[in-house]
CSV table of C-alpha atoms and ligand atoms in Angstrom, one decimal:
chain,number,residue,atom,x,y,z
A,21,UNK,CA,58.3,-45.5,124.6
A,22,UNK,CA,60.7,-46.4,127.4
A,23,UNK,CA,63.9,-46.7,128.6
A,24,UNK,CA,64.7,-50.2,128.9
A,25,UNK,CA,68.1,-52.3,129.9
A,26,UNK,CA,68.5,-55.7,129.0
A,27,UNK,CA,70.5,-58.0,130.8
A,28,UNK,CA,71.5,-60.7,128.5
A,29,UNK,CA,74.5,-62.6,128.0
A,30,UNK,CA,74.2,-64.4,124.4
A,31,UNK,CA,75.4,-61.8,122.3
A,32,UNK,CA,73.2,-62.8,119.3
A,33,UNK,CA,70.2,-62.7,121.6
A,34,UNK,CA,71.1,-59.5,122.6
A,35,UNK,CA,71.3,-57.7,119.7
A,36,UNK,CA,68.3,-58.8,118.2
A,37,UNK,CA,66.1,-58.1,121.1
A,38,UNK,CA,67.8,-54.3,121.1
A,39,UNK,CA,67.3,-54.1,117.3
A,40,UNK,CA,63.3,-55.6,117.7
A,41,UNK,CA,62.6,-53.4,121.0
A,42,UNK,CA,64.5,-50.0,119.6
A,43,UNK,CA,62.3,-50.7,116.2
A,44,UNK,CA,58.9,-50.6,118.5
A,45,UNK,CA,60.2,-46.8,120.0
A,46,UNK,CA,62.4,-48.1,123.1
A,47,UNK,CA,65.6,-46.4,124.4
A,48,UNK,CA,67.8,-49.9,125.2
A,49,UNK,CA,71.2,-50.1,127.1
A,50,UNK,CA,72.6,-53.7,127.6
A,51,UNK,CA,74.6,-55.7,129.9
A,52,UNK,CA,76.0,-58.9,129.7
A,53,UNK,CA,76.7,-59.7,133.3
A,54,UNK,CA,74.7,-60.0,136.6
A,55,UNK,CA,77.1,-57.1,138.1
A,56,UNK,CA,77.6,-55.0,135.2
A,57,UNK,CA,73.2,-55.3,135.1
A,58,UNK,CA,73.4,-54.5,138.8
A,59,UNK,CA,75.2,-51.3,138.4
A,60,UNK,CA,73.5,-49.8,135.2
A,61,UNK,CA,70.1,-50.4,136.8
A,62,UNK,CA,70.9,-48.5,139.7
A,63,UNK,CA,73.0,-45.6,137.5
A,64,UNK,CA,70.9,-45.3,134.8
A,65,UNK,CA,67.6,-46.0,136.4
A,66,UNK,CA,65.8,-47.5,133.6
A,67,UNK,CA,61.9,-47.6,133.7
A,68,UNK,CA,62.2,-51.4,133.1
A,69,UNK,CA,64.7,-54.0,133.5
A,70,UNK,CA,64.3,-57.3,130.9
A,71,UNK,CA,66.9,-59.6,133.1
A,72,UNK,CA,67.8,-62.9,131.8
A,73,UNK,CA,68.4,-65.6,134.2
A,74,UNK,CA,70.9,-68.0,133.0
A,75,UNK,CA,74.4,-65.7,133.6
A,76,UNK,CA,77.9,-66.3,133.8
A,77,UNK,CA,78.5,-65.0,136.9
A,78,UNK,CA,75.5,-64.5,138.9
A,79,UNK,CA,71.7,-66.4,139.3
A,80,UNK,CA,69.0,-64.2,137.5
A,81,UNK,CA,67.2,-64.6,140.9
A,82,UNK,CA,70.4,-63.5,143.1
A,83,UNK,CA,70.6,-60.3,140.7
A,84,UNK,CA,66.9,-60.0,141.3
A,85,UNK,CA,67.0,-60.0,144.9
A,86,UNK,CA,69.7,-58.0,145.5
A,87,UNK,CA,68.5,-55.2,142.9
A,88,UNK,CA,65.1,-55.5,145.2
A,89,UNK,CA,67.2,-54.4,148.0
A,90,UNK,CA,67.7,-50.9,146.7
A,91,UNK,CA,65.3,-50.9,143.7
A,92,UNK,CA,61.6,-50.8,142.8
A,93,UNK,CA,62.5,-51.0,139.3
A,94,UNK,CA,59.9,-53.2,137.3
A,95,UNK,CA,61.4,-56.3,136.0
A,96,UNK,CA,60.6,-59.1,133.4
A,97,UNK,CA,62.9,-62.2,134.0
A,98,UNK,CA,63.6,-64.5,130.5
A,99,UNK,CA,63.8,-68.0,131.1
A,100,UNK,CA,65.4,-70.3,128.5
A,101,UNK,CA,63.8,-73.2,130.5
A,102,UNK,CA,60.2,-73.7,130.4
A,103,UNK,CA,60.5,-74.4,134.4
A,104,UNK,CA,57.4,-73.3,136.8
A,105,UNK,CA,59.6,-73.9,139.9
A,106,UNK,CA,62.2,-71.3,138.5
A,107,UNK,CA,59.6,-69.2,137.3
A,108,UNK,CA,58.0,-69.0,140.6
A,109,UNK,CA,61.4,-68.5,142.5
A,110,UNK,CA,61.4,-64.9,140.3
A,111,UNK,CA,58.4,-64.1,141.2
A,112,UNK,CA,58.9,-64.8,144.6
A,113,UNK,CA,62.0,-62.5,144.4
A,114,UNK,CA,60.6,-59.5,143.2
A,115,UNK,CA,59.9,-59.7,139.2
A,116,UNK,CA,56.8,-58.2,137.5
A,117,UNK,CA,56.2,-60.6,135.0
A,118,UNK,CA,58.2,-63.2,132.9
A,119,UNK,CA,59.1,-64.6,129.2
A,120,UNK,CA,60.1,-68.0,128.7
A,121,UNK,CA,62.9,-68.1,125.4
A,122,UNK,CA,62.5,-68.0,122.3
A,123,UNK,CA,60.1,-65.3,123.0
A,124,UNK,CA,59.8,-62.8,119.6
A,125,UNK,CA,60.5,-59.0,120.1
A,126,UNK,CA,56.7,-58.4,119.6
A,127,UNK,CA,55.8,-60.4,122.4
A,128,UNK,CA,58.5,-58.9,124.9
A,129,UNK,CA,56.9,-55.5,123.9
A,130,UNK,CA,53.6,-56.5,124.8
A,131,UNK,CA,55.1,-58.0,128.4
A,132,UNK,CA,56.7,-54.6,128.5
A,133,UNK,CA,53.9,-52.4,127.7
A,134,UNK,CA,51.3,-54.5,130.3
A,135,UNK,CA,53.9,-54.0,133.2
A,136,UNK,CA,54.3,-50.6,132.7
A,137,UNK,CA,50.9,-49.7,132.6
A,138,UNK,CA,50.3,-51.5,136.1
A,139,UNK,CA,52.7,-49.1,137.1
A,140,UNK,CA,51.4,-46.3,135.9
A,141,UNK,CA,48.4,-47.1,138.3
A,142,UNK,CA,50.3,-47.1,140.7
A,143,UNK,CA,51.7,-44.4,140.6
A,144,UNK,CA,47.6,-42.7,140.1
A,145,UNK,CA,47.8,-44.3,143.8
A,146,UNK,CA,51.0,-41.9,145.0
A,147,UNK,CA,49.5,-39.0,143.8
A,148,UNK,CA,46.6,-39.6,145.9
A,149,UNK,CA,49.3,-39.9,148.9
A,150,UNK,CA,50.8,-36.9,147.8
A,151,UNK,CA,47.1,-34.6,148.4
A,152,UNK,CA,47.4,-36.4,151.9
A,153,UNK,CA,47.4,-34.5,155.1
A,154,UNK,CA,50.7,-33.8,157.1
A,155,UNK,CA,50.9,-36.8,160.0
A,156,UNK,CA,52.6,-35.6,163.2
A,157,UNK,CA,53.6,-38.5,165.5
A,158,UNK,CA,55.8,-37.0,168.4
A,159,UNK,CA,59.1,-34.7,166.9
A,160,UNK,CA,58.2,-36.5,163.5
A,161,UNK,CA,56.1,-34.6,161.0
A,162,UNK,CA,55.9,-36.1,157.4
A,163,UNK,CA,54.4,-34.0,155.0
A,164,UNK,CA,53.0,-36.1,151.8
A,165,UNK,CA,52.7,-33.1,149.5
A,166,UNK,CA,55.9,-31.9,149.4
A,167,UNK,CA,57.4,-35.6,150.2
A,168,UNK,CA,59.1,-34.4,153.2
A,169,UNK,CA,59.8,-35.6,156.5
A,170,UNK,CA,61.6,-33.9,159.6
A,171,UNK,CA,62.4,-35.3,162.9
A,172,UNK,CA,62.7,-32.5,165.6
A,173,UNK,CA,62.7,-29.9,162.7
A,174,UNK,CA,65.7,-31.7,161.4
A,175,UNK,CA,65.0,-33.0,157.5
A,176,UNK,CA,65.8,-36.7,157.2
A,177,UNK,CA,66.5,-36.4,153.6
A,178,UNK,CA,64.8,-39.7,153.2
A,179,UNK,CA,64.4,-41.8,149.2
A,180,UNK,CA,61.0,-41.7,148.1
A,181,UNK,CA,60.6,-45.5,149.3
A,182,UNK,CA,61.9,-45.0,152.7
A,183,UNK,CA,59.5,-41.7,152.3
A,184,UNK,CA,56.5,-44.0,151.8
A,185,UNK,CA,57.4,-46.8,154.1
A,186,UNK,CA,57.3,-43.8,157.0
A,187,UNK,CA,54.3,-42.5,155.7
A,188,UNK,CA,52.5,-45.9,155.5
A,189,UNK,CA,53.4,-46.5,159.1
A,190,UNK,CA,52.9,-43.5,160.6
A,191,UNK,CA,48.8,-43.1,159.3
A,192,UNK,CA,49.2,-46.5,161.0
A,193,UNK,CA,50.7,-44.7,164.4
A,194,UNK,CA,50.4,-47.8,167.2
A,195,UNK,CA,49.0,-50.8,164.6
A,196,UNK,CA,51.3,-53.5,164.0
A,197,UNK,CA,52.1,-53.9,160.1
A,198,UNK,CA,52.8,-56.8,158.5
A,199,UNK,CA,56.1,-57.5,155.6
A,200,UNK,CA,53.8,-58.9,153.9
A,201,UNK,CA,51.6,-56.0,153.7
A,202,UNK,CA,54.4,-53.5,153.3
A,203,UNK,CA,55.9,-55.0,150.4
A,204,UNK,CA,52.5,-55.1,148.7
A,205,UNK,CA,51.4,-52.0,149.6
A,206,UNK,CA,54.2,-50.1,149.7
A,207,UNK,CA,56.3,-52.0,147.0
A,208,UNK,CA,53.4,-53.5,145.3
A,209,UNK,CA,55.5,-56.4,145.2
A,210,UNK,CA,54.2,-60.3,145.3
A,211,UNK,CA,55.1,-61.4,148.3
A,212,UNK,CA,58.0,-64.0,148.9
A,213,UNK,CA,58.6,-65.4,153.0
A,214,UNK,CA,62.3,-64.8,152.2
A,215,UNK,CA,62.1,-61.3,150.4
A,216,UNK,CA,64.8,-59.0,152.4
A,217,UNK,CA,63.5,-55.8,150.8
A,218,UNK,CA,61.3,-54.5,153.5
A,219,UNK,CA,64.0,-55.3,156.5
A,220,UNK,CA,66.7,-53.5,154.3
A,221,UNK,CA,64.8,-50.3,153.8
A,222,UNK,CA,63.4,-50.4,157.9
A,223,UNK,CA,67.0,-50.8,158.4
A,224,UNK,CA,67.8,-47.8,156.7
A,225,UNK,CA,65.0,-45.8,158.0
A,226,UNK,CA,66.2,-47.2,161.5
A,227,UNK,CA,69.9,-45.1,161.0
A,228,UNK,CA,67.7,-42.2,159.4
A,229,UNK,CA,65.6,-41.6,162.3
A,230,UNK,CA,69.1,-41.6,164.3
A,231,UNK,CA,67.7,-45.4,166.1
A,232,UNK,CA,69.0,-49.2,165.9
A,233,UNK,CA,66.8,-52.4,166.6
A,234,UNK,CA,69.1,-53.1,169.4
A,235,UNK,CA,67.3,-49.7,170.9
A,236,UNK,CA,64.4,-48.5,169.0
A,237,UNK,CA,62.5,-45.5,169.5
A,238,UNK,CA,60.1,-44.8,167.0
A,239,UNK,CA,60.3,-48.0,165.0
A,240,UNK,CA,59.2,-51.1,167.0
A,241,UNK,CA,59.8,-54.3,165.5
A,242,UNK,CA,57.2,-56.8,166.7
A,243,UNK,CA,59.0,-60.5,166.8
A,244,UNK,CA,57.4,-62.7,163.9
A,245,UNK,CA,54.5,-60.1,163.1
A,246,UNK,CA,56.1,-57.0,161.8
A,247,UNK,CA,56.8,-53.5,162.9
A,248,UNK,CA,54.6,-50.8,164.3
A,249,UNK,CA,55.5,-46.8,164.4
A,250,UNK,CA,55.0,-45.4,168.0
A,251,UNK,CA,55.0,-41.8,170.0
A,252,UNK,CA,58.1,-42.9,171.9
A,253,UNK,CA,57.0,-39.8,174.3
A,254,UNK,CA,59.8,-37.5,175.9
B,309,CA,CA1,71.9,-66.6,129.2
């Protein structure tokens, strides 16, 4: 059983997939627009979001990528077109896994079920991270067991992505990572050249840590190859 939203338009399609997907244990909530989606998946945090891409107002893929900005959320995109460059697009923008229409409620469920069960291993992966050691670079001490993270004995209050995007950098302290590796490591995301995820969250990490990329302390972006976390010294 999960909590699901579905983001769906056709109000005939809707209610049948709610009716077929509450039938097989889910909890459903729906919206019919791009923005109304956008909202409810970040208020009600859902464990899964089934987004349709053919909406009145927004692209399915310009949903997608801006709910990948502040959201990890696992998605399944449903296509009424049978199109692989559409399909890629999604994939390329951050979904989990997709259905092309007329897909039948026992299908979805199975979609559903596969993805969250991926996710479930990851999540075997953050508890590992969470019996981790404390890391001190300089004033900064992150301390994976309680997911906390202080600069100069100040907390940062970080989310638990910015929280693991530190972490991941600072075991790293000095090595330049990658996007590419962030967002599959620390997103386990597929990885798309144009994905804006990973500079949004440095971003925020940037103002956290009381820095800008104008004049960076601890968070060195390296031009074209990534970022790297460094001991900015005294
Ligand atoms: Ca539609």
């Amino acid at each position: 059983m999960a909590q699901l939203l579905l983001v769906e338009d056709d109000a005939r399609v809707r209610s049948a997939l709610i009716r077929a997907l509450t039938e097989r244990g889910h909890v459903v909530t729906s919206a019919s627009s791009g923005m109304s989606g956008l909202s409810q998946a970040v208020e009600d945090r859902p464990d899964l979001v089934v987004l349709d891409l053919g909406l009145p107002d927004l692209d399915g893929c310009e949903v997608l990528r801006m709910l990948r900005a502040v959201s990890a959320v696992p998605v399944i995109v449903a296509t009424a077109r049978d199109d692989e460059r559409e399909i890629v697009q999604a994939l390329d923008a951050g979904a989990d896994d997709y259905v092309v229409k007329p897909f039948s409620g026992a299908h979805l469920d199975a979609r559903i079920r596969a993805v969250l069960r991926r996710g479930r291993e990851t999540e075997g992966a953050g508890d590992a991270a969470r019996r981790a050691p404390p890391v001190v670079v300089g004033g900064l001490l992150i301390r994976p067991a309680a997911r906390e993270a202080t600069l100069d004995g100040v907390p940062l209050g970080l989310t638990p992505k910015e929280f693991d995007l530190l972490h991941h950098l600072a075991v790293r302290v000095g090595q330049v990572v990658t996007r590419r590796e962030l967002l599959t490591q620390v997103w386990r995301m597929p990885y798309g050249g144009a994905d804006k995820t990973v500079d949004v969250h440095l971003s925020w990490l940037r103002r956290k840590l009381g820095e800008s990329a104008q004049r960076p302390r601890y968070l060195q972006t390296v031009h074209g190859v990534g970022v790297k976390l460094v001991d900015p010294g005294p």
